[in-house]
PDB file of C-alpha atoms in Angstrom:
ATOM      1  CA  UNK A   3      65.868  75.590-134.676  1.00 69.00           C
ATOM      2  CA  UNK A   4      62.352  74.396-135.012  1.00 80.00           C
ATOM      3  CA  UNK A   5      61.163  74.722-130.824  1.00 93.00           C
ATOM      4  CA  UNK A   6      59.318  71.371-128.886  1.00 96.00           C
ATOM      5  CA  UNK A   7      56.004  70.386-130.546  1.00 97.00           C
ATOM      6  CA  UNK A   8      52.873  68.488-129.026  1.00 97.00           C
ATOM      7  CA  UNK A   9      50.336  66.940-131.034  1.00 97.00           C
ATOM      8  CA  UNK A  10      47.199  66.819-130.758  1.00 97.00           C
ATOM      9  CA  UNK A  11      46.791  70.101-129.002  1.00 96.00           C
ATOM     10  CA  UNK A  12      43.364  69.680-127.735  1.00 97.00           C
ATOM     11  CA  UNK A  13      41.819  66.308-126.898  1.00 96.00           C
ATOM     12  CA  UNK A  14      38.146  65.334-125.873  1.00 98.00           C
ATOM     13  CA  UNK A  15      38.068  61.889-124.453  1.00 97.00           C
ATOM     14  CA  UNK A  16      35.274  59.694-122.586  1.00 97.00           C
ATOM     15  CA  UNK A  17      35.860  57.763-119.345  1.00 97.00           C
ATOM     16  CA  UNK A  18      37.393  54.707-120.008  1.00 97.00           C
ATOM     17  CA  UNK A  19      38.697  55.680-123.518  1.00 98.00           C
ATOM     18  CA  UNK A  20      42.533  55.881-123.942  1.00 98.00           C
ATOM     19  CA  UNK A  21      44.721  58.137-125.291  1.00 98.00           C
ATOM     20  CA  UNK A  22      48.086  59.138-126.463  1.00 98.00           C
ATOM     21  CA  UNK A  23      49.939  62.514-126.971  1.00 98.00           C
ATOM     22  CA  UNK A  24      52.691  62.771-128.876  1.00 98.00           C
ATOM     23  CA  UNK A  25      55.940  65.289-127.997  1.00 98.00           C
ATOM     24  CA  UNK A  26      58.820  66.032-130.749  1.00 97.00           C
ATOM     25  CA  UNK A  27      61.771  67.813-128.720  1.00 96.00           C
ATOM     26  CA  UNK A  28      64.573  70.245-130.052  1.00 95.00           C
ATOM     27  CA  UNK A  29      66.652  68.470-132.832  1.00 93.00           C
ATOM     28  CA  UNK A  30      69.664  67.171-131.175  1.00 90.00           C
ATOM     29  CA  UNK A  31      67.815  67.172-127.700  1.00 91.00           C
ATOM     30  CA  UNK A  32      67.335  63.643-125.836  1.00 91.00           C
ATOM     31  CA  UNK A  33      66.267  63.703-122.637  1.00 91.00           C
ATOM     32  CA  UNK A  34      62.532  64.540-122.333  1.00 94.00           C
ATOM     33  CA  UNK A  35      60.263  65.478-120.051  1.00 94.00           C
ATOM     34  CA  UNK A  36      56.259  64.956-119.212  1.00 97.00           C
ATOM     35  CA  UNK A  37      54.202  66.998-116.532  1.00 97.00           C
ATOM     36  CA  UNK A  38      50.498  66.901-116.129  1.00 97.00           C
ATOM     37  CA  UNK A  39      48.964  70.398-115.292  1.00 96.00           C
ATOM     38  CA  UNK A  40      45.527  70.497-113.219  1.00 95.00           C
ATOM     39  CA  UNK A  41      43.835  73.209-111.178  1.00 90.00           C
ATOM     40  CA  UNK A  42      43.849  71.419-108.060  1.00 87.00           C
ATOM     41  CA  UNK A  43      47.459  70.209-107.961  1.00 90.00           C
ATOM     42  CA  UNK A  44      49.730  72.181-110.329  1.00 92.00           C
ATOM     43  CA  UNK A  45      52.473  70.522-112.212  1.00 95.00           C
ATOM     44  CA  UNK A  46      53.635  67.557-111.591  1.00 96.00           C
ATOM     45  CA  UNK A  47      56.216  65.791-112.787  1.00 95.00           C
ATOM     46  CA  UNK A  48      55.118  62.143-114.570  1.00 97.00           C
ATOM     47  CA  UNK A  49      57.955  60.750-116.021  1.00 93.00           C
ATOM     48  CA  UNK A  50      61.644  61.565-118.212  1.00 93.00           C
ATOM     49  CA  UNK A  51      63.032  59.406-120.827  1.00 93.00           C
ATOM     50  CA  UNK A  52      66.725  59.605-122.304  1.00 91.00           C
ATOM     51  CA  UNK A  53      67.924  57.808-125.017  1.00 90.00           C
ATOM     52  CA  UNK A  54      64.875  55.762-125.132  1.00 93.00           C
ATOM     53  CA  UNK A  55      65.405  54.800-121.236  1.00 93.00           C
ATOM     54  CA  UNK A  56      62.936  55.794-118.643  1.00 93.00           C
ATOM     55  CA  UNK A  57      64.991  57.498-116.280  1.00 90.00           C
ATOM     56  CA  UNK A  58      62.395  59.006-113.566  1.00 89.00           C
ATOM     57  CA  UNK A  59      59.134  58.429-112.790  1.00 93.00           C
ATOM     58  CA  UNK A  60      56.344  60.177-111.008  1.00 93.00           C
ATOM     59  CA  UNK A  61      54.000  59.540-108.540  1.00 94.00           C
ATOM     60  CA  UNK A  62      50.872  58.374-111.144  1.00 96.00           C
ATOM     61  CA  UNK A  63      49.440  55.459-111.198  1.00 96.00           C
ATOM     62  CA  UNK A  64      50.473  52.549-114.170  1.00 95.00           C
ATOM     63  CA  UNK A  65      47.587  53.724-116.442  1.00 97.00           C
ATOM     64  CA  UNK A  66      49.821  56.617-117.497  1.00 98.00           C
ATOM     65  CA  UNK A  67      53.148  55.333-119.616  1.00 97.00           C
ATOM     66  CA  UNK A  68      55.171  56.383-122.084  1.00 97.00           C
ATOM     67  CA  UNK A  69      58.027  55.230-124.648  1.00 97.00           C
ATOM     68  CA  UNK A  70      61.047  57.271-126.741  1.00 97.00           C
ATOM     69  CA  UNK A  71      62.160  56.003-129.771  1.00 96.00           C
ATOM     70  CA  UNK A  72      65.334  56.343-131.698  1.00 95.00           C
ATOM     71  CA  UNK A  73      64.822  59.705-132.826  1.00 94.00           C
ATOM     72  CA  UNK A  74      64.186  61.025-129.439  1.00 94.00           C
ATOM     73  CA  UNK A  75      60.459  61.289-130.249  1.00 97.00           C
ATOM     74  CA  UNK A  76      57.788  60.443-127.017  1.00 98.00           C
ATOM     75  CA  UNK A  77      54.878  59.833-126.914  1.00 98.00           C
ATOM     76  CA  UNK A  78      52.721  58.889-123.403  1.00 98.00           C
ATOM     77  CA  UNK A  79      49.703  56.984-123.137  1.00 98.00           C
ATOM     78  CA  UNK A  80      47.033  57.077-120.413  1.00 98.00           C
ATOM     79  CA  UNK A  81      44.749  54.049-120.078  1.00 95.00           C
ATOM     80  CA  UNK A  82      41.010  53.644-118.910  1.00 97.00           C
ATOM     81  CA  UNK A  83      40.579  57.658-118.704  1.00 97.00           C
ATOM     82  CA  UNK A  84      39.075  59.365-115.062  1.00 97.00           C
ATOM     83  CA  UNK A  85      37.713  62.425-115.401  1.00 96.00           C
ATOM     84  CA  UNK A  86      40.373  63.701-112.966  1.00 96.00           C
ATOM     85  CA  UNK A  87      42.797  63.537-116.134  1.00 97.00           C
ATOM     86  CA  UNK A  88      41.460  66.340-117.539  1.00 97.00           C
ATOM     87  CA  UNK A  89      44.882  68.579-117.676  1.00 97.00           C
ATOM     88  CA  UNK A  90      47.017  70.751-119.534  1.00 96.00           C
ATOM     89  CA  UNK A  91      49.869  67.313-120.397  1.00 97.00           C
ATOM     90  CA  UNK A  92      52.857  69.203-121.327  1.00 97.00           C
ATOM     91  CA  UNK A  93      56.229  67.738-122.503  1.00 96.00           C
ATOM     92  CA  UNK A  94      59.789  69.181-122.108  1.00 95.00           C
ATOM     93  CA  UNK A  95      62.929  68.680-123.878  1.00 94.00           C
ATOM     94  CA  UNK A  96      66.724  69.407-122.816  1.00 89.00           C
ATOM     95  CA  UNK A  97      69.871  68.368-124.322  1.00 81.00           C
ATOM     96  CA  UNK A  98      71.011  65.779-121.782  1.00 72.00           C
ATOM     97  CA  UNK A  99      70.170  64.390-118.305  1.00 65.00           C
ATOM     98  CA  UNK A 100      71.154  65.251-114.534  1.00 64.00           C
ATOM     99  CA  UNK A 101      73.332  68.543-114.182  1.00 66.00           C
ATOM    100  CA  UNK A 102      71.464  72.013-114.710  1.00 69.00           C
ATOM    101  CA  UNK A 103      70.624  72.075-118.125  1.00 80.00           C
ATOM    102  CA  UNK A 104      67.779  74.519-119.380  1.00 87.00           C
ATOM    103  CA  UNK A 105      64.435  72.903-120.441  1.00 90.00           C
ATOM    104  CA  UNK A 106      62.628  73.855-123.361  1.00 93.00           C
ATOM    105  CA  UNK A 107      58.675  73.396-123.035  1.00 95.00           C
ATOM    106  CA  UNK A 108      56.033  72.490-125.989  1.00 96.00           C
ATOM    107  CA  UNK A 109      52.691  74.423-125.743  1.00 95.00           C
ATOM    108  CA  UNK A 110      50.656  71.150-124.651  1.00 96.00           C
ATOM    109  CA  UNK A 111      48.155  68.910-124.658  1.00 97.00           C
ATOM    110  CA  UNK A 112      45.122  70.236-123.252  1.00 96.00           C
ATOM    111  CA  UNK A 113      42.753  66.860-122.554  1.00 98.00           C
ATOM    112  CA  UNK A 114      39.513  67.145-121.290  1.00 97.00           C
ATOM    113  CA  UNK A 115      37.912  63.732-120.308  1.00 97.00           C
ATOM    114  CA  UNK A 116      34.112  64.065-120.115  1.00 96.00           C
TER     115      UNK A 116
ATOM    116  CA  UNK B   5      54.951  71.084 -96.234  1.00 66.00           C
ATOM    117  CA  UNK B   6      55.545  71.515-100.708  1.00 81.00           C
ATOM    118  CA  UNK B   7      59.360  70.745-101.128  1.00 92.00           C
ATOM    119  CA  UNK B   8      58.897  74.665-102.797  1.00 96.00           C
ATOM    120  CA  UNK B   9      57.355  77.248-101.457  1.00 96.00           C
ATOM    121  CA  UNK B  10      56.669  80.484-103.278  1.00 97.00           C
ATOM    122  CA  UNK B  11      55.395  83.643-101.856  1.00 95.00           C
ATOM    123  CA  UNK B  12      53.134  85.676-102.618  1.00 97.00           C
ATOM    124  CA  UNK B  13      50.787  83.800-104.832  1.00 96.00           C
ATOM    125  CA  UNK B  14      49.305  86.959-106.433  1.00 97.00           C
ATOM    126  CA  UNK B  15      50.651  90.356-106.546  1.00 97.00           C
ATOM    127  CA  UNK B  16      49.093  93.263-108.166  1.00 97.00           C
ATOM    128  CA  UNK B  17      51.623  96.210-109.385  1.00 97.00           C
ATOM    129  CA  UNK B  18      51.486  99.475-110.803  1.00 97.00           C
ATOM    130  CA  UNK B  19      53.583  99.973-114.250  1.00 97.00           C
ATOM    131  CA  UNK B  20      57.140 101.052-113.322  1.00 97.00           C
ATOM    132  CA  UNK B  21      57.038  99.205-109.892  1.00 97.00           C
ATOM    133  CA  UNK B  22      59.876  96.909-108.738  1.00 98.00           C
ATOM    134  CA  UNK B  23      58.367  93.594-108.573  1.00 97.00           C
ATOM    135  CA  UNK B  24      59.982  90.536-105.724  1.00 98.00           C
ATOM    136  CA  UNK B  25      59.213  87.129-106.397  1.00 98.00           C
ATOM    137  CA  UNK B  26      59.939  84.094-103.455  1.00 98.00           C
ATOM    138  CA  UNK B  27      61.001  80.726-103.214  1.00 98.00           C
ATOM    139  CA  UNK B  28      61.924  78.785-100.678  1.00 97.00           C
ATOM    140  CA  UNK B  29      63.022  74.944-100.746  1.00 96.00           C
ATOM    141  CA  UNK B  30      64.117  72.107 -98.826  1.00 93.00           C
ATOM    142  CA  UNK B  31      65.674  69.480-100.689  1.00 86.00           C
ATOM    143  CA  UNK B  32      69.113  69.198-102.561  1.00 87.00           C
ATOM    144  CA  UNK B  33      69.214  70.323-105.838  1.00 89.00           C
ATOM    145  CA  UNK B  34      71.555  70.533-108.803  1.00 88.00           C
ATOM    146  CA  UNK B  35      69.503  73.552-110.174  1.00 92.00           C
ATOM    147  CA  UNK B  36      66.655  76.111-109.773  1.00 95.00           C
ATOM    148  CA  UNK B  37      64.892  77.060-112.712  1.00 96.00           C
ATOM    149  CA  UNK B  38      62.234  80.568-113.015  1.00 97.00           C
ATOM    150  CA  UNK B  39      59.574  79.761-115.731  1.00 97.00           C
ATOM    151  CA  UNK B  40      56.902  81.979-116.778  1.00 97.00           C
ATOM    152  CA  UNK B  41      53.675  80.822-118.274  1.00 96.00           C
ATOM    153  CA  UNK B  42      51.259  82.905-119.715  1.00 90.00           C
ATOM    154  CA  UNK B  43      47.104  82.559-120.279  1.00 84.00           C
ATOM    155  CA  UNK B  44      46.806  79.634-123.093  1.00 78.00           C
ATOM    156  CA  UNK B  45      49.651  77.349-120.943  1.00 77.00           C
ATOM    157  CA  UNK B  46      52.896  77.869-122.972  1.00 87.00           C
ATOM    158  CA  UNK B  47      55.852  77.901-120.734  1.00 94.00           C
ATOM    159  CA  UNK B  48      59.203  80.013-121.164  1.00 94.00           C
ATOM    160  CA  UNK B  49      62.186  79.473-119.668  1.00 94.00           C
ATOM    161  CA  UNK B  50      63.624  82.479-118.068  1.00 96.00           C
ATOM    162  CA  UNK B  51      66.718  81.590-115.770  1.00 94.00           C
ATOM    163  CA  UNK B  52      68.372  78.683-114.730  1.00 93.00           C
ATOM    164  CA  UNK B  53      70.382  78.933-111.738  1.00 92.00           C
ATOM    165  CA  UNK B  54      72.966  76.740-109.889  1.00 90.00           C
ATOM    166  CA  UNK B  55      74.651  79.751-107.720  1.00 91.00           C
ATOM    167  CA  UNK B  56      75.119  83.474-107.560  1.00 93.00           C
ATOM    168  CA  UNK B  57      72.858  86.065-109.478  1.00 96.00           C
ATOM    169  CA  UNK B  58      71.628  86.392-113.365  1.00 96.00           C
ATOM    170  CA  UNK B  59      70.244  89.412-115.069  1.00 97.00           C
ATOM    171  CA  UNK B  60      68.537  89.274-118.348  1.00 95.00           C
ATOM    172  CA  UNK B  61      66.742  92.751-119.533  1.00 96.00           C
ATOM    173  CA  UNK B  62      64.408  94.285-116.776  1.00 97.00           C
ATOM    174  CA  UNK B  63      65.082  90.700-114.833  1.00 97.00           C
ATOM    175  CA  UNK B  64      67.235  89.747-112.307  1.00 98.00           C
ATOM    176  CA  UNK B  65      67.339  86.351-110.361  1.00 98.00           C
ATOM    177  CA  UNK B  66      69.388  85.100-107.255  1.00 98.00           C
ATOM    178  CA  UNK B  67      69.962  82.285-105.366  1.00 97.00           C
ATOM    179  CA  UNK B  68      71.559  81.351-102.049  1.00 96.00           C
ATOM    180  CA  UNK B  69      72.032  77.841-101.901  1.00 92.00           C
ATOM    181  CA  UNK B  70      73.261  77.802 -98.047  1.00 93.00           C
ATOM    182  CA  UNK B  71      69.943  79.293 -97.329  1.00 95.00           C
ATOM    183  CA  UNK B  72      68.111  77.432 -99.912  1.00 95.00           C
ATOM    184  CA  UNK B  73      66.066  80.574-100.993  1.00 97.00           C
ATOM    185  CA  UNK B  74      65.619  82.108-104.650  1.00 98.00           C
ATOM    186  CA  UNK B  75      64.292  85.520-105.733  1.00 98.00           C
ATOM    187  CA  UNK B  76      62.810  86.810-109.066  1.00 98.00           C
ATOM    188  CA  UNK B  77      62.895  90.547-109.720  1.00 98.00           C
ATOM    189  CA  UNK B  78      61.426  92.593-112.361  1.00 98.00           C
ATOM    190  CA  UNK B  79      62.316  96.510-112.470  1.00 96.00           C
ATOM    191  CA  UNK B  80      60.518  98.668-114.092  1.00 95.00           C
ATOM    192  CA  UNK B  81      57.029  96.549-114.687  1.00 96.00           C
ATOM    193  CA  UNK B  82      55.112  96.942-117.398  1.00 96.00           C
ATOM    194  CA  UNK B  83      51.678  95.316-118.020  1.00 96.00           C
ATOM    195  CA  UNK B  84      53.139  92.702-120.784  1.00 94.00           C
ATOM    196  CA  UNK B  85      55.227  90.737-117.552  1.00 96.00           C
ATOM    197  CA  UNK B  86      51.391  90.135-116.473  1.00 96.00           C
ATOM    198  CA  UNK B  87      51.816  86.133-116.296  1.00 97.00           C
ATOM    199  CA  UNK B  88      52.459  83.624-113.777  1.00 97.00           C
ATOM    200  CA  UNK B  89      55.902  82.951-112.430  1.00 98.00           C
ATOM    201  CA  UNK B  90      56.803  79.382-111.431  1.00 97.00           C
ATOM    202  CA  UNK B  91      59.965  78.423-109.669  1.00 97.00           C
ATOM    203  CA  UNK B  92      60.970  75.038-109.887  1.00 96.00           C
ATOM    204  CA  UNK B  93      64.295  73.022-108.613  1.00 94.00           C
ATOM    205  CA  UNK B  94      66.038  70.525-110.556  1.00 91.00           C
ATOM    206  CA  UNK B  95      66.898  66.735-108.506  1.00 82.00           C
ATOM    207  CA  UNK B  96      67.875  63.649-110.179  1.00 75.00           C
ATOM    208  CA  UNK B  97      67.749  63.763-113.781  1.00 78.00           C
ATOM    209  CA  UNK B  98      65.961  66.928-115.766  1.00 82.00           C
ATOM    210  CA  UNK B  99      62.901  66.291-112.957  1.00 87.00           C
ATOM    211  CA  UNK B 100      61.536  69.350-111.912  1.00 90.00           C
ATOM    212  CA  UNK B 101      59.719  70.125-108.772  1.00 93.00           C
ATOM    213  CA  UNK B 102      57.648  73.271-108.792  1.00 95.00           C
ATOM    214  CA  UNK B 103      56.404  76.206-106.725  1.00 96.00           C
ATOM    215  CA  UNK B 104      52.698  76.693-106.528  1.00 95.00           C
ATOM    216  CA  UNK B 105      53.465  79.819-108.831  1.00 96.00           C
ATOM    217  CA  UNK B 106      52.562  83.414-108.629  1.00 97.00           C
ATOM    218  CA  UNK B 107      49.807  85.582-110.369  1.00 97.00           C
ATOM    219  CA  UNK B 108      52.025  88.847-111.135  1.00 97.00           C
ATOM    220  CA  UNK B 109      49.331  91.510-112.658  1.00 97.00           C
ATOM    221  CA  UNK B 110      51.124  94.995-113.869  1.00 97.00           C
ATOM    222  CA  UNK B 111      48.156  97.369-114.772  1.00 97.00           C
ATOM    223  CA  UNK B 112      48.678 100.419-116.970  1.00 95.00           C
TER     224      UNK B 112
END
């Protein structure tokens, strides 16, 4: 089985620009998962979708949003770029929601905003 | 206080060495999950735990959910497990929390 892919992998942006990463899980797979990676904070968990519902959501601010669509397929957007969004955006896919399940990571996004 | 708390945040080792890894959290969770990531960001998956112990190769991982505590162990290091190791636990949902992770170095 083909493993989670991110695209773009690199991303150079300018403040106030917008952007949006794209994150194709593990065939079958339909719960997935977006963290944001920085120096200064770690991960951090930004929001799941499963079965094209947002299930959870982090503690970001409504610039950052994403959708799933039918094939389980997500892609997040961020809005009017800061250059503290600058991170490694990485997006995780498991094969349902709630109940420990393992979760299978994509290499990332790594967005630097200048 | 982080909900989890991992300790120590770097460790140096000497090849062969038996290597502990800490974490420590204080909410409920429905699992607790050991990742390692190496330089370049990708992130593997190593255990997931909900209770007891699980051993894969040269690594073992526990958990005691009374106490709320997790360990990672690695016998017999070798400079290749040089990465960092994040634990992370598992609420609502897939949602992970994580650890602030720990620089394990293994020289030669």
């Amino acid at each position: 089985k083909a493993g989670v892919t991110q695209t773009p992998r690199y991303l150079i942006k300018t403040r106030g620009q917008q952007v949006t990463l794209s994150c194709s899980p593990i065939s079958g797979h339909r719960s997935v998962s977006w963290y944001q990676q920085t120096p200064g904070q770690g991960l951090q968990f930004l929001f799941e979708y499963f079965s094209e519902t947002q299930r959870n959501k982090g503690n970001f601010p409504g610039r950052f949003s994403g959708r799933q669509f039918s094939n389980s397929r997500s892609e997040m957007n961020v809005s009017t770029l800061e250059l503290g969004d600058s991170a490694l955006y990485l997006c995780a896919s498991s094969s349902r929601t709630g109940g420990a399940d393992t979760q299978y990571f994509g290499p990332g996004t790594r967005l630097t905003v200048l | 206080k982080n909900e989890v708390e991992q300790s120590p945040q770097n460790l140096t080792a000497q090849e062969g060495e038996f290597i502990t890894i800490n974490c420590s959290y204080s909410v409920g969770i429905s699992a607790l999950h050991w990742l390692q990531q190496h330089p370049g960001g990708g992130i593997v998956s190593l255990f997931m735990l909900s209770s007891g112990k699980k051993k894969h190769g040269r690594l073992i991982a526990t958990i005691n959910i009374q106490e709320k505590h997790s360990s990672l162990h690695i016998t017999a290091s070798h400079p290749r497990d040089s990465a960092v190791y994040i634990c992370a636990v598992q609420g609502s949902g897939s949602r992970l929390t994580f650890g602030e992770g720990t620089q394990l170095t293994v020289n030669p």
